[in-house]
Short mmCIF file of C-alpha atoms in Angstrom, two decimals:
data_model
loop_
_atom_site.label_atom_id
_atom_site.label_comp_id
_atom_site.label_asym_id
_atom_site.label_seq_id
_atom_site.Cartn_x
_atom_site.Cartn_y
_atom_site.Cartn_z
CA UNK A 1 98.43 108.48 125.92
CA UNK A 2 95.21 109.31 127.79
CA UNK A 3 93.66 106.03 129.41
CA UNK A 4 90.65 106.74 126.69
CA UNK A 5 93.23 106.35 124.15
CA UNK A 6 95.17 103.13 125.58
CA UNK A 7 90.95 101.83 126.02
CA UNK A 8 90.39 102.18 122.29
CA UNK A 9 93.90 100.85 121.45
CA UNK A 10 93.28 97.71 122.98
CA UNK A 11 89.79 97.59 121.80
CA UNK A 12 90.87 97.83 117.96
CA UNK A 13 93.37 95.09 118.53
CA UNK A 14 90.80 92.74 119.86
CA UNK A 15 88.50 93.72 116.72
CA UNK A 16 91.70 92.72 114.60
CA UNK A 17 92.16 89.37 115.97
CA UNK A 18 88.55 88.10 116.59
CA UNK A 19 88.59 88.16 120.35
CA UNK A 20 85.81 90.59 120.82
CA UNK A 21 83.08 88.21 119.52
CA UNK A 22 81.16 89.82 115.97
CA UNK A 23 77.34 87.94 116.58
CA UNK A 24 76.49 89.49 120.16
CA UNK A 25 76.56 92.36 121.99
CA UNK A 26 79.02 93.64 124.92
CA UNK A 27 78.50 96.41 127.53
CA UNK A 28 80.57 99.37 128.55
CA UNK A 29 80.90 97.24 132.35
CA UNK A 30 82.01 93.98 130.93
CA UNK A 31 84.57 95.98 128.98
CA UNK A 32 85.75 98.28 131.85
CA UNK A 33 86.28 95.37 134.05
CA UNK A 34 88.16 93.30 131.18
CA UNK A 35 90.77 96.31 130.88
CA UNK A 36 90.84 97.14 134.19
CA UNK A 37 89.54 100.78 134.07
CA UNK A 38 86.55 102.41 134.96
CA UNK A 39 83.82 103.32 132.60
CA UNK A 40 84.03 106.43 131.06
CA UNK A 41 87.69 105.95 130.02
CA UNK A 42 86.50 103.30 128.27
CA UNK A 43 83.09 104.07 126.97
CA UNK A 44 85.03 107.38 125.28
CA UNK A 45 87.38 105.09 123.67
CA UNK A 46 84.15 103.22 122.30
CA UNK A 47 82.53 106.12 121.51
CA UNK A 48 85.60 106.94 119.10
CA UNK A 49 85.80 103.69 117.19
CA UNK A 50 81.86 104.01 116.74
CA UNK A 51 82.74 107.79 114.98
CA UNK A 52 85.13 105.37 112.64
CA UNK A 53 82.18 103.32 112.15
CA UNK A 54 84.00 99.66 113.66
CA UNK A 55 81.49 99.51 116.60
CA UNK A 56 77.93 100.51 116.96
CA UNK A 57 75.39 100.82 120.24
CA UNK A 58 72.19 100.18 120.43
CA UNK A 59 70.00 101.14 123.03
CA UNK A 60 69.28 98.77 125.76
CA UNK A 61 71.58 96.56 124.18
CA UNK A 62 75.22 97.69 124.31
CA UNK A 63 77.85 97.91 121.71
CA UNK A 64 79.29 95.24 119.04
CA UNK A 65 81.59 95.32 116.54
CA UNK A 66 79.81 96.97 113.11
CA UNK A 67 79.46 94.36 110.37
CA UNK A 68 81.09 95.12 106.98
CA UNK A 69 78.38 95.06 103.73
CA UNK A 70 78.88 95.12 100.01
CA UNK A 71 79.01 98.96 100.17
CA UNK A 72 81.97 98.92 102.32
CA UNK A 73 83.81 96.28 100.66
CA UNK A 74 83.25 97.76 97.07
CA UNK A 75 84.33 100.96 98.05
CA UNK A 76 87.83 99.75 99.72
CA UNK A 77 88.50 97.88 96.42
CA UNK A 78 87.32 100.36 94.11
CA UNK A 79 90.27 102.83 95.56
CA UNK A 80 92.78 99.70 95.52
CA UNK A 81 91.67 98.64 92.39
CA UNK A 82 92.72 101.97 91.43
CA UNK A 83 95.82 102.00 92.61
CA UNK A 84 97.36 98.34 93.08
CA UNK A 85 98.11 97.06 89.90
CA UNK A 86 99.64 100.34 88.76
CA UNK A 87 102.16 99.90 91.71
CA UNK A 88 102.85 96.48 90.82
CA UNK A 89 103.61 97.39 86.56
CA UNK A 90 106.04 100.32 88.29
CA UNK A 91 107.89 97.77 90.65
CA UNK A 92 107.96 95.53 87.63
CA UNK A 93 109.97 98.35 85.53
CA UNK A 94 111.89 99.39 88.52
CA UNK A 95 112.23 96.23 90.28
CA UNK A 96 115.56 95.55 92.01
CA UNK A 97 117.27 92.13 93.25
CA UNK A 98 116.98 93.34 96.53
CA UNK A 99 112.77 93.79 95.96
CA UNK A 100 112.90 90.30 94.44
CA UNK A 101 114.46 88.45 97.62
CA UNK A 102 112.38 90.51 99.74
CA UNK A 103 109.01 89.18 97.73
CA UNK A 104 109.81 85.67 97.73
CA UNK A 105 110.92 85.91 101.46
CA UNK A 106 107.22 87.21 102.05
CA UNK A 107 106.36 84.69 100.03
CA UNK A 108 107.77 81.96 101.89
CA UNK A 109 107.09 83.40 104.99
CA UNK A 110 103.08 83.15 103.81
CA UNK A 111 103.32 79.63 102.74
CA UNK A 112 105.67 78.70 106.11
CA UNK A 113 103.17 80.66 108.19
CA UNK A 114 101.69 78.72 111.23
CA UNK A 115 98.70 81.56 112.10
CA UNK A 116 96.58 83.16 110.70
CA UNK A 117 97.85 86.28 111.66
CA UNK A 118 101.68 85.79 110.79
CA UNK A 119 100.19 84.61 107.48
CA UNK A 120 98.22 88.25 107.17
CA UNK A 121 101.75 90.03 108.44
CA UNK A 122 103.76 88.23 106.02
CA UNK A 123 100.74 89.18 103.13
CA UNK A 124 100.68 92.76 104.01
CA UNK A 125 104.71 93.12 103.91
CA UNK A 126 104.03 91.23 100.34
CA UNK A 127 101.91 93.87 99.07
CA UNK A 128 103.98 97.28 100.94
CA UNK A 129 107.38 95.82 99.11
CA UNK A 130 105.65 96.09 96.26
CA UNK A 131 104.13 99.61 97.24
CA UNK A 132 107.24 100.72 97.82
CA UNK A 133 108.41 101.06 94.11
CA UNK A 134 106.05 103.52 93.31
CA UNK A 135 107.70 105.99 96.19
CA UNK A 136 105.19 107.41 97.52
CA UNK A 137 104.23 107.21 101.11
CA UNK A 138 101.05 108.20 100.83
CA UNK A 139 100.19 105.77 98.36
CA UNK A 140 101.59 103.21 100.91
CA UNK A 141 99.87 104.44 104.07
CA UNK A 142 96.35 104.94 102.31
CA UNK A 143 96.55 100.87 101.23
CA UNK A 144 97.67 100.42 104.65
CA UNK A 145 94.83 101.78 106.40
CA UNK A 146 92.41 99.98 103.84
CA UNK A 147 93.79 96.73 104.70
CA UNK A 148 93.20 97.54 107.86
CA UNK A 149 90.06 99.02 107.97
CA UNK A 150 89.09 95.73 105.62
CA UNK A 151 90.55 93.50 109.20
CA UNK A 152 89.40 95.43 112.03
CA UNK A 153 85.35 95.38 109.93
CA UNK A 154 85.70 91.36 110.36
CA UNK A 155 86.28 90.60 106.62
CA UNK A 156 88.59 87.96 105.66
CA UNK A 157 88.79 85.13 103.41
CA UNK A 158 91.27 83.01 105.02
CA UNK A 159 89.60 79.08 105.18
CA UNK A 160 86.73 81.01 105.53
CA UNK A 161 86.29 80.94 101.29
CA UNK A 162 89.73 80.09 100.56
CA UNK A 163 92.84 78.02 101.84
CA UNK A 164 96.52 79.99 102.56
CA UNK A 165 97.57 77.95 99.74
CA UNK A 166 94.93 79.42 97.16
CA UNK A 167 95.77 83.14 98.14
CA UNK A 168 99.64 81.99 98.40
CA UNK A 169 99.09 81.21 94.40
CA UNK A 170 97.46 84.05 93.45
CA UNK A 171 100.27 85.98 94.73
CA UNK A 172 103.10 83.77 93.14
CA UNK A 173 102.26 85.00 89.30
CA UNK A 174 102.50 88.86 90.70
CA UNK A 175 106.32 88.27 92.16
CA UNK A 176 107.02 86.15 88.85
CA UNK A 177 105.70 88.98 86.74
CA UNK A 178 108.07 91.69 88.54
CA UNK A 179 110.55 89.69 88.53
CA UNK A 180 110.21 89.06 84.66
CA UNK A 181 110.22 93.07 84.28
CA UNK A 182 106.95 92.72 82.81
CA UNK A 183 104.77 95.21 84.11
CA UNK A 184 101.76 94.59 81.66
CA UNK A 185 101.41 91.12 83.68
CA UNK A 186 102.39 92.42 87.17
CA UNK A 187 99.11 95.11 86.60
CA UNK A 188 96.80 92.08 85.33
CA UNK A 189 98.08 89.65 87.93
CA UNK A 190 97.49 92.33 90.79
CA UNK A 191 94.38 93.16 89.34
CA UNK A 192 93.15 89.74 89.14
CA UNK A 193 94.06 89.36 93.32
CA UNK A 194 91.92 91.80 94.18
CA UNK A 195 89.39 90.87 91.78
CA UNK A 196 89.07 87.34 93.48
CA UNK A 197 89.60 88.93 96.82
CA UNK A 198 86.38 91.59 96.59
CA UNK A 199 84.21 89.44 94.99
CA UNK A 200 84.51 86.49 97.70
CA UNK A 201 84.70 88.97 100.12
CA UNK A 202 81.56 90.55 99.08
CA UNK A 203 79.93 86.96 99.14
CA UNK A 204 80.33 86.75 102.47
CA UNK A 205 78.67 89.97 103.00
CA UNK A 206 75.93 88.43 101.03
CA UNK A 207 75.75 85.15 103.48
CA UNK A 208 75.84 87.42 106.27
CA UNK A 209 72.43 89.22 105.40
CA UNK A 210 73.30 91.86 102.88
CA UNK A 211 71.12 91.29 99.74
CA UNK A 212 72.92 94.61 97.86
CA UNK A 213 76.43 93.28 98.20
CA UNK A 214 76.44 91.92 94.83
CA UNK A 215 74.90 94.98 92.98
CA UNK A 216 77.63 97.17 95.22
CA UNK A 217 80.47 95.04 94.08
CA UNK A 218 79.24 94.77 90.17
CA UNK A 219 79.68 98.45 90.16
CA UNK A 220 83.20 98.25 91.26
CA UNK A 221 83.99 95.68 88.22
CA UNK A 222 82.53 97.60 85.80
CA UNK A 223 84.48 101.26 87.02
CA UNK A 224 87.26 99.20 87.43
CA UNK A 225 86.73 97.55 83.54
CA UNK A 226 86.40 101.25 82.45
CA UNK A 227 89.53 102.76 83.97
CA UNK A 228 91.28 99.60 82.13
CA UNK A 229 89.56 100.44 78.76
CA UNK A 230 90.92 104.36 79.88
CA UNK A 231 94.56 103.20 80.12
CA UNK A 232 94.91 100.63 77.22
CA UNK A 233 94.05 103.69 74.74
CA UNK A 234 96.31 106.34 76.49
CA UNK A 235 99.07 103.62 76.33
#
């Protein structure tokens, strides 16, 4: 690992845990000195998170972490939309009593959880169990790296726009439903998640100074109303 790449490693995990501040700007100096390297190690590792669009610069200003808007947000859900609740009505059909423990220990691990970010850790193992039914790795890594991208862009509901409890029971009915073998209800419980998830999610964006967020994200309902219409008359 090149010290570029340990520079933009440490800079991403800062962006995922809030300690690089989202309402000012930083400079390449401040940021050198607070990882201990000289500057162009680390304004290269800048310059690469600002090619995958989670910092910007601006002139005479410096650099700060790139705010997510509607667009964004719609577009991550529109591809897990897509894909989600489908993985949850297989892991309902192939669901195992292995899967089952392993969903209510994440489960209980997000309604135990005393941080914010063993809460998220204990959410995202939640979701890849479920993931993992379908098989396919690719599937798993893609909704990986949306999660992600969704973290690391400073969007997050958690007591922000809703309590750990409140995402804790919208998750409940989704382990119930696989564990019922019912996969019509593990799709519409899934679906319903990240229905509640976008649209708050794409409120914020709206708070934050993003008048098109709610246009953005009304697309995304109605694409995602179609594809259900598409898949109720091929079943």
């Amino acid at each position: 690992m090149t010290m570029a790449d340990d520079a933009a490693a440490r800079i991403r995990g800062w962006l995922h845990d809030g300690t690089i501040g989202r309402d000012r700007f930083h400079s390449v100096p401040q940021m050198a000195d607070r990882l201990g390297m000289s500057r162009s190690p680390v304004r290269e590792g800048l310059l690469r998170l600002a090619e995958a669009g989670l910092v910007e610069f601006v002139p005479q200003r410096g650099f700060r972490p790139v705010r997510p808007t509607g667009q964004d947000i719609a577009e991550i859900f529109a591809l897990r939309l897509a894909l989600e609740p489908q993985a949850a009505a297989r892991a309902a059909r192939e669901q195992s009593p292995d899967v089952i423990d392993a969903l209510r220990a994440h489960l209980t691990a997000m309604r135990t959880a005393t941080s914010d970010a063993t809460f998220e850790a204990a959410d995202e193992r939640l979701h890849a169990t479920i993931l993992g039914c379908a098989r396919n790795g690719r599937l798993t890594d893609l909704i990986a790296e949306l999660r992600d991208t969704t973290r690391l862009l400073g969007a997050r509901t958690t007591d922000r726009s809703r309590t750990r409890d409140q995402i804790v029971a919208e998750h409940r009915p989704i382990v119930g439903a696989i564990a019922d073998s019912d996969p019509v209800a593990a799709a519409d419980r899934m679906r319903a998640h990240l229905l509640v998830t976008g649209r708050l999610l794409v409120e914020q964006a709206r708070d934050d100074g993003d008048p098109d967020a709610p246009e953005a994200w009304q697309r995304t309902v109605e694409d995602a109303t179609d594809q259900d219409a598409t898949s109720a008359r091929r079943g």
